[in-house]
C-alpha positions as a printed Julia matrix, in Angstrom:
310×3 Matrix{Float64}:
 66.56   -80.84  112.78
 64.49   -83.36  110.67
 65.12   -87.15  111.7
 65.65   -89.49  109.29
 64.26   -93.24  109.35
 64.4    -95.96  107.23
 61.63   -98.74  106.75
 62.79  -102.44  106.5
 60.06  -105.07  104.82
 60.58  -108.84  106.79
 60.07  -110.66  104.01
 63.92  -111.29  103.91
 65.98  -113.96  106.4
 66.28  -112.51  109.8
 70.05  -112.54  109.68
 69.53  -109.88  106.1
 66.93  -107.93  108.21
 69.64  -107.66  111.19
 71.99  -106.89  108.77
 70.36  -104.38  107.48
 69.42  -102.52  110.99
 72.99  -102.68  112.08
 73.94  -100.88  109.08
 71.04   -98.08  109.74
 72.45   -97.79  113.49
 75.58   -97.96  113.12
 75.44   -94.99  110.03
 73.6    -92.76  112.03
 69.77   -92.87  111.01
 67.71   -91.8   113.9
 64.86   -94.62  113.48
 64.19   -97.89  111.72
 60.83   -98.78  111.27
 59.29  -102.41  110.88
 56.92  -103.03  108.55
 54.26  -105.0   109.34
 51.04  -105.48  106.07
 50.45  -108.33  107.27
 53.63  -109.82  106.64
 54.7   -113.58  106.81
 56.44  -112.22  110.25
 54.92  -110.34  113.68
 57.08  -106.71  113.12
 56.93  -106.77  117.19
 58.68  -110.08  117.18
 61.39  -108.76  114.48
 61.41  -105.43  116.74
 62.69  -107.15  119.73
 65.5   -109.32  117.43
 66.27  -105.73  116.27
 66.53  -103.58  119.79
 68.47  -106.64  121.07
 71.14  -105.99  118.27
 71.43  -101.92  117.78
 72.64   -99.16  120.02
 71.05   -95.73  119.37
 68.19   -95.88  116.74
 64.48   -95.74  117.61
 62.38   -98.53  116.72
 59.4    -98.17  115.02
 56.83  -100.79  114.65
 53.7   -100.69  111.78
 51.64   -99.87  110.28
 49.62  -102.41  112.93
 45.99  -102.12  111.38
 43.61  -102.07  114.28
 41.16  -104.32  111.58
 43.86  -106.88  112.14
 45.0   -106.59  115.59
 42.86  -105.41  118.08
 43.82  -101.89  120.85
 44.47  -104.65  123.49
 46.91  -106.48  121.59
 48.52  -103.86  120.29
 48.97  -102.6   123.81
 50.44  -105.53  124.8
 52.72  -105.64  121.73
 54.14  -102.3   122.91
 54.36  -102.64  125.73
 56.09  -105.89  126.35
 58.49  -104.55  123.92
 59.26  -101.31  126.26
 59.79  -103.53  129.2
 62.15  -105.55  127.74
 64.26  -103.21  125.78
 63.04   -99.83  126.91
 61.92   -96.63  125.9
 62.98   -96.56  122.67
 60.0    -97.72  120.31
 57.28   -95.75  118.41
 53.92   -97.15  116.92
 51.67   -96.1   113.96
 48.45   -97.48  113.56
 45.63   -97.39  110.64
 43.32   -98.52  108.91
 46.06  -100.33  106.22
 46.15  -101.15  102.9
 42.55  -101.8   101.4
 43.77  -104.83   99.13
 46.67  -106.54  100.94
 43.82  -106.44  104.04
 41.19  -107.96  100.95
 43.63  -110.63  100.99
 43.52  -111.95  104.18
 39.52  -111.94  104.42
 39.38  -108.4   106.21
 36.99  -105.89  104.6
 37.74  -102.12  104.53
 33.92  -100.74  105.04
 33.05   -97.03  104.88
 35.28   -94.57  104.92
 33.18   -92.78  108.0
 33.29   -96.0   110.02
 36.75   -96.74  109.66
 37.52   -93.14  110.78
 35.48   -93.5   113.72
 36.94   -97.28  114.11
 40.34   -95.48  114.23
 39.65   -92.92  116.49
 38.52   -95.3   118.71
 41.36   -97.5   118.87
 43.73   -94.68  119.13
 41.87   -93.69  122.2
 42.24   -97.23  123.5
 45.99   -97.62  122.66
 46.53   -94.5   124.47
 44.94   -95.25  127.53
 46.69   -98.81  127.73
 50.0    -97.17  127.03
 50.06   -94.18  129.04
 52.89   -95.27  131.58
 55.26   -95.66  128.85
 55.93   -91.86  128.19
 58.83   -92.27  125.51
 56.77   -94.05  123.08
 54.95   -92.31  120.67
 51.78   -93.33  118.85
 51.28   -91.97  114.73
 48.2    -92.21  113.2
 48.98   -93.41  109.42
 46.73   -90.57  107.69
 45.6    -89.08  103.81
 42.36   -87.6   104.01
 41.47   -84.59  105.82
 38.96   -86.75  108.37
 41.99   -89.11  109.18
 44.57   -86.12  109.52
 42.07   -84.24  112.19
 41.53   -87.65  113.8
 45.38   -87.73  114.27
 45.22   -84.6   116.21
 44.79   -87.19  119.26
 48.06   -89.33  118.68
 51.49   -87.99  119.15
 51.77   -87.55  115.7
 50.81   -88.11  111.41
 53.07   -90.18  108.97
 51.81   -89.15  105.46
 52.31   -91.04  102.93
 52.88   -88.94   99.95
 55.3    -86.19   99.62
 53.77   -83.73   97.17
 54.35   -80.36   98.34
 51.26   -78.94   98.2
 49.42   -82.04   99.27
 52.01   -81.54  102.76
 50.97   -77.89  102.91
 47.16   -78.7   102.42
 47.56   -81.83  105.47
 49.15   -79.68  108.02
 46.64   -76.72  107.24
 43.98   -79.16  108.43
 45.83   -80.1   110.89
 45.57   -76.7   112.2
 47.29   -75.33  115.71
 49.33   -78.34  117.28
 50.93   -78.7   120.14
 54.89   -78.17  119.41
 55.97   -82.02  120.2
 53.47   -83.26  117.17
 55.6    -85.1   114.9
 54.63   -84.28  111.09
 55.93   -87.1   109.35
 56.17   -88.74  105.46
 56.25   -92.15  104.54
 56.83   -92.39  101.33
 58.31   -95.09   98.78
 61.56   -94.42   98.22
 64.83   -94.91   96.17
 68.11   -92.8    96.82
 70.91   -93.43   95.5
 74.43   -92.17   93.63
 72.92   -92.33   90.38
 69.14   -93.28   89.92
 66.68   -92.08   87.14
 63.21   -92.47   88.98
 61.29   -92.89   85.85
 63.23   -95.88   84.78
 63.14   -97.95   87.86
 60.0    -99.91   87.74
 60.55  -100.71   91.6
 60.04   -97.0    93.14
 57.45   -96.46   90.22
 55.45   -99.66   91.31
 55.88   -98.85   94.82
 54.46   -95.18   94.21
 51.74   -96.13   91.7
 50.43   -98.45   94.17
 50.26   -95.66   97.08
 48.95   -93.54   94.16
 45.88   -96.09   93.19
 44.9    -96.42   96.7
 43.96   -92.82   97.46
 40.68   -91.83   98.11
 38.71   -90.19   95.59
 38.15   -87.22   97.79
 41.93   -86.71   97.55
 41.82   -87.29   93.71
 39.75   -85.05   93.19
 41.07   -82.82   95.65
 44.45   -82.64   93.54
 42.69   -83.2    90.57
 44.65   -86.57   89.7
 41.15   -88.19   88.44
 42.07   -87.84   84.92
 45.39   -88.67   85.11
 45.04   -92.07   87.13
 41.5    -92.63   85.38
 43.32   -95.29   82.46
 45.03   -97.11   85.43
 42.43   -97.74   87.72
 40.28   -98.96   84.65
 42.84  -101.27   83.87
 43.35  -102.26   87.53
 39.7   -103.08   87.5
 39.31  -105.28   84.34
 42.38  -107.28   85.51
 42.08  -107.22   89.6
 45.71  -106.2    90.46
 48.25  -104.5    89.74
 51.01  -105.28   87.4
 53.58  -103.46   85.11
 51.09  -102.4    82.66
 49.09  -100.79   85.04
 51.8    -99.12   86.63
 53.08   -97.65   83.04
 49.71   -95.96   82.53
 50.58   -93.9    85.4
 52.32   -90.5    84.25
 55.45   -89.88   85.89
 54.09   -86.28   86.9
 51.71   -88.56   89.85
 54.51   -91.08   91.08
 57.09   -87.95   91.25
 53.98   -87.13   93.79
 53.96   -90.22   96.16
 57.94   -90.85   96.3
 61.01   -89.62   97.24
 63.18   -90.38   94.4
 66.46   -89.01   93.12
 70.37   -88.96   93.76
 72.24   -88.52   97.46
 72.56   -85.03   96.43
 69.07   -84.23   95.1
 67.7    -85.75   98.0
 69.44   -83.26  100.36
 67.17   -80.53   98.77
 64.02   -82.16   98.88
 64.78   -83.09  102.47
 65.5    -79.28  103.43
 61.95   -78.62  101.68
 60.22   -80.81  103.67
 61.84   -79.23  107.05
 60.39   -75.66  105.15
 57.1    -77.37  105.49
 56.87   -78.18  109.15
 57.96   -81.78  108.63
 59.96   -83.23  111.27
 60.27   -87.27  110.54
 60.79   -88.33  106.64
 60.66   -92.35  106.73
 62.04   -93.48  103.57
 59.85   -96.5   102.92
 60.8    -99.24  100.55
 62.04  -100.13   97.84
 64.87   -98.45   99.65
 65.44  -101.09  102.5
 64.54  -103.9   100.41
 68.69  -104.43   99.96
 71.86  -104.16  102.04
 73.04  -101.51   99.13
 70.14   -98.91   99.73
 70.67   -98.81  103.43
 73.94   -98.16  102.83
 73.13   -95.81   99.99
 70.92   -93.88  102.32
 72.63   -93.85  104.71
 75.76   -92.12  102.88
 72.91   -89.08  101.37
 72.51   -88.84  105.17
 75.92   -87.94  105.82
 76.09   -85.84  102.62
 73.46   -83.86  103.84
 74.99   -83.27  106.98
 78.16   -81.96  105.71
 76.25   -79.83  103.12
 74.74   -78.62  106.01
 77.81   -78.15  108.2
 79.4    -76.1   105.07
 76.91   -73.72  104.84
């Protein structure tokens, strides 16, 4: 059966973010992961405030960018966190997000070098957490070099949900071990009654997942025409803003988000399943309130007692 997680941004008040994972327990989800871009907030530190306060969940915490933190603190992240609250805690590492990293003074480099960069840590990171059995490591992956690189982790959290761009990532995957988690991480929204192309929030959150990709993948799903006007606009102005993210067509973001009502969702879940995923993370805007937790929560249930009925 396909798990379901939810992803929770700490830019709220710890008390909303505890909230928030109580709600996601308590309703079921099998995960909750802990976003970490940098954020104002260590996600490890917000992980611990969150195992201390929910039952049965798993805790994920990332994406930690090994250009941020180095293998041995990650390790020790991890693995402080395991002793004190026990098995119960994943990790996903990569390279991160090439302009929130910009931000904070850390340069992206080659795409080759950060491939190798990331093989190495993974490597590292293995090795320093190779007593702790029950937590798994996922390599945050797009392109076809980072997707065979994540071959050596536990698992791959994509983050688009395009069906053919799924089909073409676990083709190059290849033959994988039957625990290998195959996992999207897409922005979300999910609700009773939401019309994706209207709600600037999931369209934002998509076009900006959308703009990042590399142009091997553009070109690769021949999405160089279509996000050509954007990313010139992006470039004369140096971010991204509502009038970049309405040159986007709606055709692209449908391709980096999960998007639609509790019942829709159901179907694009079982889909997923059909294409050897095993771990859909519904990343924000979905967490960003009390009311989408809930919300998703709820299309959780729905889809359980579609399920049931059938």
């Amino acid at each position: 059966m396909i798990q379901w997680g939810i992803a929770i941004n700490l830019r709220e008040s710890v008390s909303e973010i505890v909230e928030k994972a109580i709600v996601a327990d308590s309703g079921g989800m099998d995960s909750i992961w802990i976003i970490d871009y940098p954020a104002v907030r260590l996600s490890p530190i917000l992980a611990s405030v969150i195992a201390q306060r929910t039952k049965q969940c798993r805790i994920g915490v990332g994406l930690l960018s090994p250009l941020v933190y180095p293998p041995k603190q990650i390790v020790q992240y991890m693995s402080t966190l395991i002793k004190q609250h026990g098995n119960r805690f994943d990790l996903m590492i990569g390279p991160g997000d090439r302009a929130r990293l910009a931000d904070i003074g850390v340069k992206y480099g080659r795409s080759a070098k950060i491939v190798s960069r990331m093989a190495e840590s993974l490597e590292r990171i293995r090795e320093g957490l190779t007593v702790y059995q029950g937590c798994r490591i996922f390599l945050g992956a797009q392109g076809a070099k980072m997707i065979e690189t994540s071959r050596n982790s536990d698992g791959v959290l994509l983050n688009y949900s395009d069906s053919e761009m799924i089909r073409w990532a676990t083709e190059t995957l290849g033959d994988i071990p039957d625990t290998f988690g195959i996992g999207v991480f897409p922005p979300s929204l999910v609700g009773n009654s939401v019309h994706c192309s209207k709600q600037l929030s999931i369209r934002t959150a998509a076009g900006i997942v959308a703009l990042g990709v590399s142009p091997s993948i553009r070109t690769r799903f021949n999405l160089d025409e279509k996000l050509q006007p954007a990313l010139s606009l992006l470039r004369a102005r140096g971010k991204i803003d509502e009038n970049v993210i309405n040159l986007i067509d709606q055709s692209v973001i449908d391709k980096f988000c999960v998007c639609g009502t509790q019942k829709s969702v159901c179907n694009r879940v079982k889909l997923l399943a059909e294409l050897g995923v095993t771990i859909v993370v519904f990343g924000p805007p979905q967490g960003a309130t009390i009311d989408g937790v809930k919300q998703l929560v709820q299309a959780k249930r729905v889809c359980e007692q579609s399920d049931t009925n059938s």
